[in-house]
């Protein structure tokens, strides 16, 4: 091959003033696809060039003064998704180079191979080929229903949009979906239902809590996920959740709590049992018990000299003494403290028949 080439060059050299190529086959200088910044000097014959240059056809530069021995870059650095192969024995002027994308990759043209030519400016012709992953259209690309950009940017979509299959929408913003969250791609490539929409959800302000505080900025509406914390005024007991959260459906995770009042112990002159301890009411702070506390009173047996117990619970400031409880008089309390109902012996189980 090399010998043949040398022979060819020799023939051209011998030819002298003769136009080296049939000028009819060389295009007029016309810059276009090859994106060349400059073309070598234009010529009609070798005489126009002088020195070592010859008047040769340089692609879209047309007949130009080039040095045929000049080479283009070779080997090329390995391309990510392509492989280059020289089609000519050398990489000098007018040599051809094939760039082939790796399987599954394509050039912007949609083809997977391109040919580049070594130009007079020592560059390979054309743009740097970039192979990108081909869309796996597959041999039997199933017809699909359209999913417009405004739908795919609003929803996360599960499932396939191919004919005969269904998709499930969820709002990307966490907003409430309005409409059908499922859709089916029909045979004629239309959706069975219109696409749903996403509506931002708010919770309405919850009811106020009497004797309580809201530990949050009061708003006219609350975003999903917003927490409201509650505290009760001193001596009030929180009954219910300390915190409620605005749920994705616009309701609160729970109704707001109550702040429950303490109860005054409705006994003065006999002891009661609070939290397992038998105490005089005046020994209890403020003579009050918290909401929910049980207070056990002592009642006198109607006929016998013994006592039995009855328990009442404090509920939000209300604590009734049991019906059997009789508050001792001041005289009884002062004169006969050991005979007070809370101080006498408890009845035997048999006494209470
Ligand atoms: C597509 O098919 C469905 C059900 O067969 C029909 O109701 C609908 O009108 C059709 N749409 C178009 C655009 O042909
Ligand atoms: C909101 O969602 C919660 C929890 O998922 C549920 O318990 C409640 O009933 C829903 N409220 C409404 C109004 O749908
Ligand atoms: C009060 O008594 C009720 C019923 O016996 C019981 O369920 C509750 O836990 C008691 N409360 C307290 C604070 O001990």
XYZ file of C-alpha atoms and ligand atoms in Angstrom:
395
model
C 0.000 0.000 0.000
C 2.650 2.475 1.127
C 4.509 1.774 -2.101
C 1.419 2.447 -4.132
C 0.893 5.736 -2.315
C 4.463 6.774 -2.846
C 4.080 5.941 -6.475
C 0.967 8.080 -6.660
C 2.699 11.043 -5.050
C 5.616 10.568 -7.401
C 3.270 10.630 -10.340
C 1.703 13.856 -9.095
C 5.080 15.357 -8.498
C 6.066 14.390 -12.003
C 2.864 15.771 -13.387
C 4.023 19.231 -12.359
C 1.664 21.906 -13.594
C -1.126 19.496 -14.287
C -4.083 19.975 -11.928
C -3.614 17.135 -9.465
C -7.239 16.199 -9.297
C -10.090 16.616 -11.607
C -11.265 20.014 -10.428
C -14.803 19.048 -11.337
C -14.901 16.605 -8.447
C -13.656 19.115 -5.891
C -16.338 21.414 -4.495
C -15.970 25.151 -4.591
C -14.755 26.553 -1.337
C -17.837 26.528 0.792
C -17.791 26.488 4.561
C -20.618 24.694 6.190
C -20.981 21.452 7.980
C -17.354 20.919 8.748
C -17.126 23.974 11.000
C -13.631 24.803 9.950
C -12.341 28.038 11.231
C -9.872 28.580 8.434
C -9.063 27.049 5.084
C -5.576 26.830 3.650
C -4.774 29.196 0.808
C -6.990 28.750 -2.236
C -5.249 27.565 -5.402
C -5.753 26.353 -8.915
C -2.436 24.596 -9.472
C 0.614 23.620 -7.428
C 2.344 26.713 -8.765
C -0.028 28.851 -6.693
C 1.350 27.184 -3.565
C 5.124 26.957 -3.860
C 7.489 25.237 -1.497
C 6.431 21.848 -0.213
C 2.731 22.492 -0.581
C 0.526 21.129 -3.283
C -2.804 22.219 -4.631
C -5.125 19.475 -3.388
C -8.819 19.133 -2.737
C -9.466 19.780 0.941
C -13.089 18.895 1.401
C -15.319 21.890 1.604
C -12.375 24.237 1.460
C -12.093 23.187 -2.160
C -8.706 23.258 -3.870
C -6.232 24.442 -1.297
C -2.498 24.571 -0.712
C -1.758 21.713 1.653
C 1.286 19.772 2.696
C 0.256 16.188 2.001
C 2.673 14.778 4.558
C 1.053 16.578 7.470
C -0.868 14.345 9.796
C -3.975 14.522 11.929
C -3.928 13.449 15.632
C -3.513 9.697 15.983
C -4.033 7.634 18.019
C -6.976 9.475 19.495
C -7.595 9.418 23.220
C -10.124 6.693 24.008
C -13.652 7.986 23.592
C -16.133 7.161 26.356
C -18.787 5.526 24.277
C -17.143 5.174 20.914
C -14.267 3.501 19.144
C -12.205 5.066 16.361
C -10.561 3.100 13.560
C -8.390 4.321 10.721
C -9.685 3.319 7.324
C -6.577 4.549 5.581
C -3.017 3.254 5.923
C -1.820 6.568 7.356
C -3.302 9.422 9.339
C -2.058 12.086 6.970
C -3.992 14.438 4.709
C -7.246 12.955 3.307
C -7.007 9.810 5.437
C -10.358 8.484 6.585
C -11.323 7.650 10.163
C -14.369 5.693 11.257
C -15.941 6.477 14.628
C -18.395 3.843 15.786
C -20.589 4.151 18.897
C -20.595 1.269 21.330
C -23.722 -0.918 21.210
C -26.751 0.903 22.630
C -25.285 4.334 21.900
C -26.012 6.703 19.052
C -24.731 9.938 17.573
C -26.930 13.055 17.548
C -27.668 12.173 13.891
C -29.337 8.960 15.068
C -26.673 6.866 13.347
C -24.104 4.875 15.225
C -21.170 5.482 12.875
C -19.526 8.479 11.187
C -16.535 8.962 8.900
C -14.039 11.779 9.457
C -11.411 12.978 7.000
C -7.976 14.349 7.771
C -8.099 17.972 6.618
C -5.371 20.301 5.419
C -5.487 22.065 8.797
C -4.407 18.761 10.415
C -7.785 18.261 12.047
C -10.310 15.508 11.561
C -13.390 16.809 9.805
C -16.741 17.327 11.441
C -17.746 17.849 15.029
C -16.286 15.770 17.783
C -18.653 12.777 17.703
C -20.557 12.272 20.957
C -22.357 8.973 21.422
C -25.226 9.035 23.872
C -27.333 6.215 25.175
C -30.020 5.380 22.658
C -33.614 5.501 23.861
C -34.551 1.883 24.287
C -37.414 2.132 21.896
C -37.321 -1.625 21.670
C -38.314 -3.597 18.629
C -42.018 -3.554 19.547
C -42.532 -0.078 21.006
C -46.012 -0.296 22.493
C -48.304 2.641 21.765
C -48.683 4.869 24.806
C -50.963 7.593 26.068
C -49.425 11.063 26.270
C -48.205 12.384 29.615
C -47.713 16.118 29.206
C -44.860 17.879 30.913
C -47.193 19.724 33.292
C -48.480 16.350 34.522
C -45.067 14.725 34.979
C -43.769 17.792 36.791
C -46.725 17.882 39.189
C -47.056 14.199 40.044
C -44.914 11.253 40.827
C -46.317 8.645 38.449
C -46.092 4.921 39.046
C -46.853 2.404 36.353
C -46.677 2.503 32.611
C -48.466 4.754 30.184
C -48.670 1.987 27.570
C -52.036 1.094 26.099
C -53.981 -1.247 28.344
C -52.041 -0.434 31.504
C -52.752 1.930 34.349
C -50.841 4.556 36.273
C -51.069 5.915 39.797
C -50.521 9.595 40.539
C -49.244 11.151 43.762
C -48.755 14.867 44.224
C -45.066 15.725 44.430
C -45.729 18.668 46.718
C -47.485 16.499 49.303
C -50.640 18.351 48.420
C -54.037 16.725 48.245
C -54.929 15.023 45.001
C -58.211 16.178 43.503
C -59.705 13.788 40.967
C -58.909 10.169 40.234
C -55.485 9.047 41.462
C -55.598 6.117 39.012
C -55.849 6.263 35.240
C -56.020 3.758 32.413
C -54.518 4.164 28.942
C -57.231 3.135 26.482
C -56.780 1.397 23.125
C -57.139 4.676 21.212
C -54.246 6.186 23.235
C -56.443 8.443 25.341
C -56.734 8.393 29.117
C -59.914 7.054 30.651
C -60.139 9.963 33.121
C -58.895 13.528 33.026
C -55.601 14.042 34.878
C -56.154 14.963 38.520
C -54.896 18.164 40.108
C -53.021 18.915 43.310
C -54.482 21.259 45.840
C -52.538 22.595 48.731
C -54.135 21.548 51.994
C -54.499 23.582 55.129
C -55.925 22.838 58.543
C -58.348 25.300 60.047
C -57.479 26.772 63.429
C -58.472 24.277 66.128
C -60.903 25.153 68.892
C -59.531 27.226 71.714
C -58.583 25.478 74.907
C -60.001 27.097 78.008
C -57.402 27.697 80.684
C -54.746 26.664 78.200
C -52.111 28.203 76.003
C -51.151 27.415 72.450
C -47.388 27.252 72.061
C -47.344 28.358 68.432
C -47.930 31.397 66.312
C -51.682 31.755 65.847
C -52.564 31.608 62.182
C -55.668 31.702 60.061
C -54.663 28.373 58.495
C -51.922 25.842 59.123
C -49.818 23.879 56.635
C -49.732 20.101 56.594
C -47.255 18.823 59.179
C -47.613 21.865 61.397
C -47.628 21.041 65.119
C -49.519 22.929 67.796
C -48.332 22.360 71.354
C -50.523 23.041 74.352
C -49.843 24.044 77.902
C -52.343 24.589 80.713
C -52.451 27.414 83.157
C -50.979 26.708 86.577
C -52.939 24.179 88.643
C -54.801 22.931 85.560
C -54.095 19.477 84.263
C -53.703 18.697 80.565
C -56.241 16.074 79.520
C -55.585 14.939 75.944
C -52.696 15.305 73.536
C -49.922 17.759 74.352
C -49.438 18.234 70.599
C -51.683 18.019 67.567
C -50.470 17.829 63.957
C -52.073 19.039 60.741
C -52.641 15.878 58.653
C -52.389 15.628 54.844
C -56.195 15.507 54.588
C -56.588 18.837 56.355
C -57.750 17.503 59.704
C -55.905 17.615 62.972
C -54.379 14.415 64.330
C -56.633 14.726 67.396
C -59.121 17.112 68.930
C -57.437 19.713 71.104
C -56.915 18.752 74.746
C -58.747 20.111 77.771
C -57.244 21.863 80.717
C -58.939 20.358 83.716
C -59.412 22.109 87.025
C -58.478 20.727 90.456
C -61.224 19.792 92.926
C -61.727 20.974 96.442
C -61.994 17.962 98.748
C -65.626 18.082 99.969
C -64.743 16.984 103.504
C -63.144 18.821 106.397
C -63.641 16.936 109.610
C -62.812 13.381 108.642
C -59.866 11.839 106.915
C -59.920 10.640 103.306
C -57.631 8.352 101.311
C -55.766 10.054 98.458
C -53.203 8.117 96.481
C -53.274 5.317 99.041
C -52.544 7.639 101.957
C -55.112 8.448 104.631
C -54.938 12.177 105.345
C -56.769 15.113 106.823
C -58.005 17.331 104.010
C -56.381 20.417 105.566
C -53.017 18.653 105.316
C -53.396 18.478 101.541
C -52.100 21.502 99.626
C -55.002 23.905 99.125
C -57.237 20.979 100.216
C -57.444 20.180 96.521
C -56.794 17.152 94.364
C -55.875 17.168 90.675
C -58.295 16.258 87.922
C -58.690 12.481 87.673
C -57.647 11.808 91.262
C -59.699 9.357 93.318
C -60.714 10.335 96.807
C -61.943 7.641 99.158
C -64.365 8.746 101.846
C -65.432 6.937 105.015
C -69.131 6.406 105.636
C -70.768 5.135 108.798
C -72.687 1.869 108.864
C -76.375 2.770 109.336
C -76.747 0.513 112.361
C -73.323 -0.647 113.514
C -70.390 1.275 114.916
C -68.104 0.639 111.929
C -67.150 2.375 108.682
C -67.027 1.452 105.026
C -65.502 3.360 102.133
C -66.829 4.987 98.995
C -64.610 6.443 96.279
C -65.330 9.451 94.087
C -63.177 10.850 91.273
C -62.340 14.477 90.686
C -63.448 15.542 87.216
C -62.599 19.044 86.032
C -63.256 20.824 89.292
C -66.197 18.668 90.293
C -65.939 16.224 93.169
C -69.164 15.209 94.884
C -68.968 13.495 98.242
C -70.583 10.062 98.106
C -74.232 9.981 99.177
C -73.354 7.960 102.280
C -70.840 10.499 103.532
C -71.912 12.675 106.420
C -69.670 15.517 107.423
C -69.077 15.361 111.245
C -70.196 18.411 113.200
C -67.709 20.749 114.770
C -68.618 19.464 118.224
C -68.141 15.827 117.235
C -64.820 16.764 115.689
C -63.654 18.672 118.792
C -65.091 16.530 121.576
C -64.969 12.982 120.216
C -62.174 12.908 117.609
C -61.712 9.143 118.080
C -65.329 8.496 117.217
C -65.159 10.287 113.869
C -66.263 8.059 111.035
C -62.776 7.948 109.503
C -61.247 6.886 112.849
C -63.520 4.036 113.933
C -62.948 0.452 112.866
C -63.804 -0.703 109.437
C -66.798 -2.965 109.064
C -66.263 -6.689 108.554
C -67.242 -7.958 105.134
C -70.238 -9.706 106.749
C -71.516 -6.416 108.241
C -72.146 -4.985 104.812
C -74.771 -7.472 103.629
C -61.331 6.568 22.908
O -62.013 5.415 23.345
C -62.969 5.637 24.389
C -63.537 4.292 24.843
O -63.513 3.349 23.829
C -64.048 6.594 23.901
O -64.981 6.853 24.954
C -63.400 7.904 23.491
O -64.351 8.789 22.985
C -62.305 7.658 22.454
N -61.601 8.926 22.230
C -61.227 9.336 21.035
C -60.544 10.645 20.960
O -61.419 8.662 20.055
C -57.885 12.285 57.889
O -56.930 11.257 58.019
C -56.937 10.615 59.294
C -55.788 9.640 59.355
O -55.481 9.120 58.142
C -58.292 9.935 59.504
O -58.312 9.301 60.774
C -59.372 10.972 59.420
O -60.638 10.362 59.529
C -59.296 11.747 58.107
N -60.268 12.839 58.145
C -61.064 13.129 57.138
C -61.965 14.285 57.313
O -61.032 12.469 56.111
C -59.422 6.075 90.012
O -60.223 4.915 90.019
C -60.524 4.425 88.735
C -61.551 3.297 88.894
O -61.304 2.513 90.010
C -59.222 3.954 88.106
O -59.466 3.471 86.812
C -58.277 5.153 88.016
O -57.020 4.733 87.492
C -58.073 5.768 89.402
N -57.315 7.014 89.238
C -56.189 7.261 89.889
C -55.543 8.567 89.666
O -55.716 6.473 90.710
